[in-house]
Coordinates of C-alpha atoms and ligand atoms in Angstrom, one line a residue:
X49 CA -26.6 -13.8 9.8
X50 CA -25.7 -16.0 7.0
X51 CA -26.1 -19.8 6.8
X52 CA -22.9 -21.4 7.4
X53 CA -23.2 -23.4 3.8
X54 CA -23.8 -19.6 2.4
X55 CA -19.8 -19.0 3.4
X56 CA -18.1 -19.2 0.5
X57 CA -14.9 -20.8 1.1
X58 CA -12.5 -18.5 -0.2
X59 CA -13.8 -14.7 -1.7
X60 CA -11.3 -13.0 -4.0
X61 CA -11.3 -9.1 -4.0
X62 CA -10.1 -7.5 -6.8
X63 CA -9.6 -4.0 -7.2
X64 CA -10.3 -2.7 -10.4
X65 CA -9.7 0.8 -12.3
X66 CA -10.0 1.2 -15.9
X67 CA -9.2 -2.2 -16.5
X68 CA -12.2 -3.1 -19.4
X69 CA -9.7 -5.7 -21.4
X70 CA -8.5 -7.7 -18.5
X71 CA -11.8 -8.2 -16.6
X72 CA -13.1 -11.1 -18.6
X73 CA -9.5 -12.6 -19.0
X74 CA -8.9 -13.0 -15.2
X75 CA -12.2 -14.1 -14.2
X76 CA -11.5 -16.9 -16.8
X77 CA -8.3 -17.7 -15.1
X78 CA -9.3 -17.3 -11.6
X79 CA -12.3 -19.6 -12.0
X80 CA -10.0 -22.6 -13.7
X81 CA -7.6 -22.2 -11.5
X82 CA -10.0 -22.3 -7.9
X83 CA -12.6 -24.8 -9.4
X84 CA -10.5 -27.7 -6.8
X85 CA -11.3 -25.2 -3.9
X86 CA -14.9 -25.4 -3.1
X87 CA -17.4 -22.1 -3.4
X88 CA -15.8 -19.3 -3.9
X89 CA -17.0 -15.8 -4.4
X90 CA -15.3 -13.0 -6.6
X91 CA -15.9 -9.5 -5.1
X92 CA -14.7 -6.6 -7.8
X93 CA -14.2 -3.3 -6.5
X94 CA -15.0 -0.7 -9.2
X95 CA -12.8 2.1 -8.0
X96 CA -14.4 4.9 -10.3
X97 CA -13.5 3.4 -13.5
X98 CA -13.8 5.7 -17.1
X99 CA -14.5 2.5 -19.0
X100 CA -16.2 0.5 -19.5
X101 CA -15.1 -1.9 -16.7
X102 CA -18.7 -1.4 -14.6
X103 CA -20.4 -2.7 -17.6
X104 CA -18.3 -6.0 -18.2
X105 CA -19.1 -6.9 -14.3
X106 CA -22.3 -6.3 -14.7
X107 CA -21.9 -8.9 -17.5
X108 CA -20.0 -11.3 -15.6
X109 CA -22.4 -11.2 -12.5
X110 CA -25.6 -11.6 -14.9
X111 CA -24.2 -14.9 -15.8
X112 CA -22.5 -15.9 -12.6
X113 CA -23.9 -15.1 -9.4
X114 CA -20.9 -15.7 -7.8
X115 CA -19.0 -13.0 -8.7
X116 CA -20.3 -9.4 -6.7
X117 CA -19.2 -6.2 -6.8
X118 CA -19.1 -2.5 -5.1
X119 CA -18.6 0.7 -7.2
X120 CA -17.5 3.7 -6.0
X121 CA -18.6 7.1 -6.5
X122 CA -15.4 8.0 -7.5
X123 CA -11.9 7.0 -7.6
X124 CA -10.8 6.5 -3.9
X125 CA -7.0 4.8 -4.7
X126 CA -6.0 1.0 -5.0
X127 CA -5.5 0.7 -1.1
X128 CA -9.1 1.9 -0.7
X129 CA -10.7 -0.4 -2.8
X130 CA -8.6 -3.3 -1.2
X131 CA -10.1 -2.1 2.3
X132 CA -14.1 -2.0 0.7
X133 CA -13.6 -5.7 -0.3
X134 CA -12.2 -7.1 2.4
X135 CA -15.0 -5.0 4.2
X136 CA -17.9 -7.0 2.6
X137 CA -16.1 -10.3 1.8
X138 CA -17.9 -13.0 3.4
X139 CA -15.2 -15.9 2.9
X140 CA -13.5 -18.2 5.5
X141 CA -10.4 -16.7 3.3
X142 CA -9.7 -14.3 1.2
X143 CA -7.7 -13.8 -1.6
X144 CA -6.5 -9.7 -2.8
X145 CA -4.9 -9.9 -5.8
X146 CA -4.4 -7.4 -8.7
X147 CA -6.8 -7.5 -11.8
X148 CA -4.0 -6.9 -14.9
X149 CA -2.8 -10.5 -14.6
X150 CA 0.5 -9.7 -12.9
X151 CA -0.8 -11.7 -10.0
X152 CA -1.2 -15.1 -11.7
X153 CA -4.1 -16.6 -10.2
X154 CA -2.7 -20.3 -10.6
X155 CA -0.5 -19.1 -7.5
X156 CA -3.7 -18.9 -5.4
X157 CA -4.1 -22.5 -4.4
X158 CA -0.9 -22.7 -3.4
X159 CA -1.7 -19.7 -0.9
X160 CA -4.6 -21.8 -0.1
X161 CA -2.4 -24.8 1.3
X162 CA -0.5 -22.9 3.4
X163 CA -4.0 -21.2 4.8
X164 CA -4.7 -25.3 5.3
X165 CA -1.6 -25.7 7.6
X166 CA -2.7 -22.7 9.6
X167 CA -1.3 -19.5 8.7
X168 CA -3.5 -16.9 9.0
X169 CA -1.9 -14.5 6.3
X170 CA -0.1 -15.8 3.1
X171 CA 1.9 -13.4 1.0
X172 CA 3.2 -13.9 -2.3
X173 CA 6.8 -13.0 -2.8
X174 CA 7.8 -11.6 -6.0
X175 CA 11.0 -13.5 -6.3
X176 CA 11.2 -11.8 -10.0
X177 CA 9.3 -9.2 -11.8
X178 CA 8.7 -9.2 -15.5
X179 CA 7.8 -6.7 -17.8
X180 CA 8.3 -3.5 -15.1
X181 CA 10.8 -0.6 -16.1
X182 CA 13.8 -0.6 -14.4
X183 CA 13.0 2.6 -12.5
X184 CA 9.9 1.0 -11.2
X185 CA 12.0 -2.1 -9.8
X186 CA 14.6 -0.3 -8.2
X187 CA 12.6 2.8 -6.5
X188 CA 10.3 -0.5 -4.7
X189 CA 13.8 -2.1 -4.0
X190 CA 15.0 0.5 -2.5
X191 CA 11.4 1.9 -0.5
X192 CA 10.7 -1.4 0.5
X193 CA 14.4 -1.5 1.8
X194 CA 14.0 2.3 3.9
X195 CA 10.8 1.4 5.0
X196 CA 12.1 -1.7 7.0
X197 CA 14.7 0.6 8.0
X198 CA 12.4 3.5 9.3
X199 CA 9.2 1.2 11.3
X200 CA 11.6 -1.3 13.4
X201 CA 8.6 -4.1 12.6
X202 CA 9.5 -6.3 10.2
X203 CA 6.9 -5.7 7.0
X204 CA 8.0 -8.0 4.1
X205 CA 10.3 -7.0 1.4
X206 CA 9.3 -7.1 -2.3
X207 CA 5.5 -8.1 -0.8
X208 CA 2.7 -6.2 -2.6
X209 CA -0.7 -7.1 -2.0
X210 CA -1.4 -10.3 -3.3
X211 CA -2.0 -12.6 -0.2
X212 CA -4.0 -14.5 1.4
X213 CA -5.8 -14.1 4.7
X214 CA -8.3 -15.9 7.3
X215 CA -11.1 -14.8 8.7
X216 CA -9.8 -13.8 12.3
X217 CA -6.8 -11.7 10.9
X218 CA -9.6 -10.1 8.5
X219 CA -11.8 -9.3 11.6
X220 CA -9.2 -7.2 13.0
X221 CA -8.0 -5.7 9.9
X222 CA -11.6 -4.2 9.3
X223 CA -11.7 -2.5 12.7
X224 CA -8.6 -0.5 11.3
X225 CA -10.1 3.0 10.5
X226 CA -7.3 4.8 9.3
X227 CA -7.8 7.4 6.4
X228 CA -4.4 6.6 5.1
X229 CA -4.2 3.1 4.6
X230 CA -0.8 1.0 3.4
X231 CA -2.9 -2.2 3.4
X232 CA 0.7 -4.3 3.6
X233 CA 2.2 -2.6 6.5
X234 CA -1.3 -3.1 8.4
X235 CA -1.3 -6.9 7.7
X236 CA 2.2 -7.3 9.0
X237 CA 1.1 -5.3 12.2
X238 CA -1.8 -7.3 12.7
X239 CA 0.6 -10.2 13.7
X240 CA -1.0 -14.2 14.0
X241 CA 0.9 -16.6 11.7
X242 CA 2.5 -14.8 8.5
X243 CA 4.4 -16.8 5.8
X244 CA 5.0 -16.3 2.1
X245 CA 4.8 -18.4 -1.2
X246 CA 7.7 -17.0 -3.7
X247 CA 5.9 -16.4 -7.4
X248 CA 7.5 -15.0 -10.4
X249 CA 5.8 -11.2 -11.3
X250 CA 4.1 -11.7 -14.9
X251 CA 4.1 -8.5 -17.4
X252 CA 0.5 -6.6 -17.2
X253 CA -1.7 -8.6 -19.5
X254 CA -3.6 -5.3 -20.6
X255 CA -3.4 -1.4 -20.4
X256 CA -1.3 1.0 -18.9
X257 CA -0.3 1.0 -14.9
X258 CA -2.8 2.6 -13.2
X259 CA -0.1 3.4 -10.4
X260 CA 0.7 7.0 -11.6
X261 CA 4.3 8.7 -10.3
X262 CA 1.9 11.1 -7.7
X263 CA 0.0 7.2 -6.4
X264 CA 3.3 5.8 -6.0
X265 CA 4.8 8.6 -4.4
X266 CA 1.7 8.8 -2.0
X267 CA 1.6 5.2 -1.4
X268 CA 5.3 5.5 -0.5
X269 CA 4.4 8.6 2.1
X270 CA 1.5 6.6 3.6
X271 CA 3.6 3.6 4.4
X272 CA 6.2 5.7 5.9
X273 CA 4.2 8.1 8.0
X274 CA 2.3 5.4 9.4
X275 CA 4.3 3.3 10.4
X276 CA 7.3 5.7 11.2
X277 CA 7.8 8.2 13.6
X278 CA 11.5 8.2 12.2
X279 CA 11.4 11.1 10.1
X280 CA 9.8 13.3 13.0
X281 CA 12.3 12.6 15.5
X282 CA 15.0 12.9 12.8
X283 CA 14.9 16.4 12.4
X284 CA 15.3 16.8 15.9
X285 CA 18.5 14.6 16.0
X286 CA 19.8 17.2 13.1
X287 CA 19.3 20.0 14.7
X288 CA 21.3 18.4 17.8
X289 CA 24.5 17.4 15.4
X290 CA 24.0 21.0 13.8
X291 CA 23.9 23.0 17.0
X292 CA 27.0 21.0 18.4
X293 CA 28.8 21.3 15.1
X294 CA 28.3 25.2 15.0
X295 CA 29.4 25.8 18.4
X296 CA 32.8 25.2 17.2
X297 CA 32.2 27.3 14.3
X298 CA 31.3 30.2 17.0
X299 CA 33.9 29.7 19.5
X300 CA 36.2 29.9 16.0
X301 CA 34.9 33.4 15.6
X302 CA 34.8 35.0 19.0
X303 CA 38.5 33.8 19.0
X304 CA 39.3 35.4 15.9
X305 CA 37.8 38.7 17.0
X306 CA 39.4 38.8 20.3
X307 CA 42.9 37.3 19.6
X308 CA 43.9 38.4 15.9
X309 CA 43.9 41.3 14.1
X310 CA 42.3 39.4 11.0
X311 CA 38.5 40.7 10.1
X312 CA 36.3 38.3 10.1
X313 CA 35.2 37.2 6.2
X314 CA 31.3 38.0 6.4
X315 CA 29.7 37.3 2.7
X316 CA 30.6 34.1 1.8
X317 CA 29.8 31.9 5.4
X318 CA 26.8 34.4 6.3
X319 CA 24.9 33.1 3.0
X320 CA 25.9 29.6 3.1
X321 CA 24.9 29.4 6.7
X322 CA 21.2 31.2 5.6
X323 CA 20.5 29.0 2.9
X324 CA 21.8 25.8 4.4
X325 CA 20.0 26.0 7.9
X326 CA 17.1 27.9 5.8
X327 CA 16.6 24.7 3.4
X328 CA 16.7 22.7 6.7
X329 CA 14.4 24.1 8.2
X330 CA 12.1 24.3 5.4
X331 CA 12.8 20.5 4.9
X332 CA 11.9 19.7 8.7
X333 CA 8.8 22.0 8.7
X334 CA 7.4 20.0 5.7
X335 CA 7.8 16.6 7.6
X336 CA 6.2 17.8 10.3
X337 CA 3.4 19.6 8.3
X338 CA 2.9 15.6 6.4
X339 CA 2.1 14.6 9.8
X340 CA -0.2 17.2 10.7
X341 CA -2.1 17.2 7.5
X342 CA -2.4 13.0 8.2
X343 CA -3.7 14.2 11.7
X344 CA -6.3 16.5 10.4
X345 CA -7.6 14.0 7.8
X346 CA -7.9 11.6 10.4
X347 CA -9.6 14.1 12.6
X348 CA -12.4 14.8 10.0
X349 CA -13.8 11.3 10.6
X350 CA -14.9 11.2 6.7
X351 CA -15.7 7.9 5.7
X352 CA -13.0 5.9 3.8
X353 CA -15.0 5.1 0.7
X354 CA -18.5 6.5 -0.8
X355 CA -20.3 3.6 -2.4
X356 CA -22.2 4.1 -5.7
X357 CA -23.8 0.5 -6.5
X358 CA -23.7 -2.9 -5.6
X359 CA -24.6 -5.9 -7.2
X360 CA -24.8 -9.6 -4.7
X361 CA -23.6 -7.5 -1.4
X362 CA -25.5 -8.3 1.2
X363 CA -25.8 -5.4 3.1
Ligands
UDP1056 N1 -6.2 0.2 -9.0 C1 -7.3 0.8 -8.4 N2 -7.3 2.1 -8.1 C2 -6.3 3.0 -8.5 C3 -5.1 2.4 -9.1 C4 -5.1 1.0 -9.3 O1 -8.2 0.1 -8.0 O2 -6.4 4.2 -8.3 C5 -6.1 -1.2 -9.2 C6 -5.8 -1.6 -10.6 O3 -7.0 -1.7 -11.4 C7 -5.1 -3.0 -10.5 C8 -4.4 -2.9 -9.1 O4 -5.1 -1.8 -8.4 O5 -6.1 -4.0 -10.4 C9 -3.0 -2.6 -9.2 O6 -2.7 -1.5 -10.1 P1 -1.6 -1.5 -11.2 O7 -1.5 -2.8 -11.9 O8 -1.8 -0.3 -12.1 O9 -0.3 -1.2 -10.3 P2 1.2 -1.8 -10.6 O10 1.0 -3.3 -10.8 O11 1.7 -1.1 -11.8 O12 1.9 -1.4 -9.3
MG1057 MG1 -0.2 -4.1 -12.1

């Protein structure tokens, strides 16, 4: 067991993936701006990096023994590497926040007051984002939008994962297991006192996003499917409408063949009715599939994340 003057007060997990230019840049920034907050540790989380991002930690931790990291054997996802730093971090709080600069770290202190008052979770707000495609601003608008439609709880709006958090809500949060992690929608489930700090969303400072459309889109999926039985129960309340809707349509049709002379039209209705009910069933059979395959992931009991090296962890 640590010393309690070994606790850093505030560790700051970062996840990093191919991010070689804006390593140095941010631990510059995040060291001005947390030198009023005591000892603080930096944990980077190398999450299988092509570049040569292992090498500048390396660097940084050779002349800094504060900062620490984990590497991973291979590229596990953003929400992954989140979970692997808040695994090891030792701090009374912690910091997550995103290593391309979008996350200004000059906003951290201010999370850090609000820690001070007594909230145990402090997320940033983007109140504006700059420098992100339209696209990309209105598909989060509108996810973040359906998933506090779908999961009842109230999880944030416009919240990524820049925040704050003590070291209770963190306790509980790493005895969270799931495979499929959407690191927000946990945090808001976890409860204790939750506010937010409003910041404005700065342009990436270097590279591309490493959120490809397939990452986004899984993200997306992971949020919903865990915290949303919605979608299951929703094709159950279609079939319902459907089945009560065509028992009108079939009542129509025995009447027609019993009290007219008129034949009944076949072609036309018989196909629609195949390929409409046929799409919907497809469509239901694939949300139900999505939760199966979550099932048997979960059922595996494979470990989260494979670690490579470490540099500082205390293990
Ligand atoms: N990231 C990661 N693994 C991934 C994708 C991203 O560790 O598979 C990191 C990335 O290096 C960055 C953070 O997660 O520090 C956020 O990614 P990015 O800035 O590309 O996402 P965006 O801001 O475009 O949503
Ligand atoms: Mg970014």
């Amino acid at each position: 067991m640590a010393l309690s003057e070994n606790i850093p007060a505030l560790s700051v997990v970062i996840p990093v993936f191919n991010e070689e230019d804006n390593v140095d840049l941010l631990y510059q920034r995040l060291h001005a701006a947390l030198s009023g907050l005591g000892s603080v540790e930096y944990i980077f989380v190398n999450d299988g990096s092509q570049d040569e991002t292992l090498p500048r930690v390396r660097a940084l931790r050779d002349r800094d023994p504060s900062v620490k990291y984990l590497s991973f054997s291979r590229n596990f996802g953003h929400q992954v590497a989140v979970t692997a730093g808040l695994d090891v971090a030792l701090g009374r709080a912690v910091v997550i926040i995103d290593a391309d600069l979008q996350d200004p770290p000059e906003v951290i202190p201010e999370l850090y007051k609000k820690f001070e008052e007594g909230f145990d979770v402090v997320y940033a707000v983007r109140s504006q984002r700059r420098g992100e495609g339209f696209l990309k601003k209105l598909t989060a608008k509108i996810f973040y939008r359906l998933l506090r439609f779908l999961t009842g709880f109230s999880i944030p709006v416009d919240v990524g994962d820049f925040r704050l958090m003590s070291r209770r809500s963190i306790e509980v949060f790493n005895k969270l297991r799931e495979r499929h992690r959407y690191v927000r929608g946990m945090v808001s489930w976890l409860g204790f006192r939750q506010t937010g700090v409003s910041y404005i969303r700065d342009p990436r400072h270097s590279g591309e996003t490493k959120y490809s459309v397939g990452k986004m889109f899984k993200l997306a999926t992971d949020g919903i499917t865990s915290f949303s039985n919605v979608p299951l129960q929703f094709a159950g309340h279609l079939g319902f409408w459907i089945s009560g809707g065509s028992l009108f349509y079939i009542l129509y049709i025995v009447a027609m063949k019993l009290f007219t002379d008129k034949p009944v039209i076949g072609w036309a209705s018989t196909m629609t009715a195949i390929i409409f009910f046929g799409g919907i069933q497809m469509m239901t059979l694939g949300v139900i599939g999505e939760y199966i395959g979550r099932i048997s992931d979960e059922v595996k009991q494979r470990p989260i994340y494979i670690v490579a090296e470490t540099g500082g962890i205390a293990s």
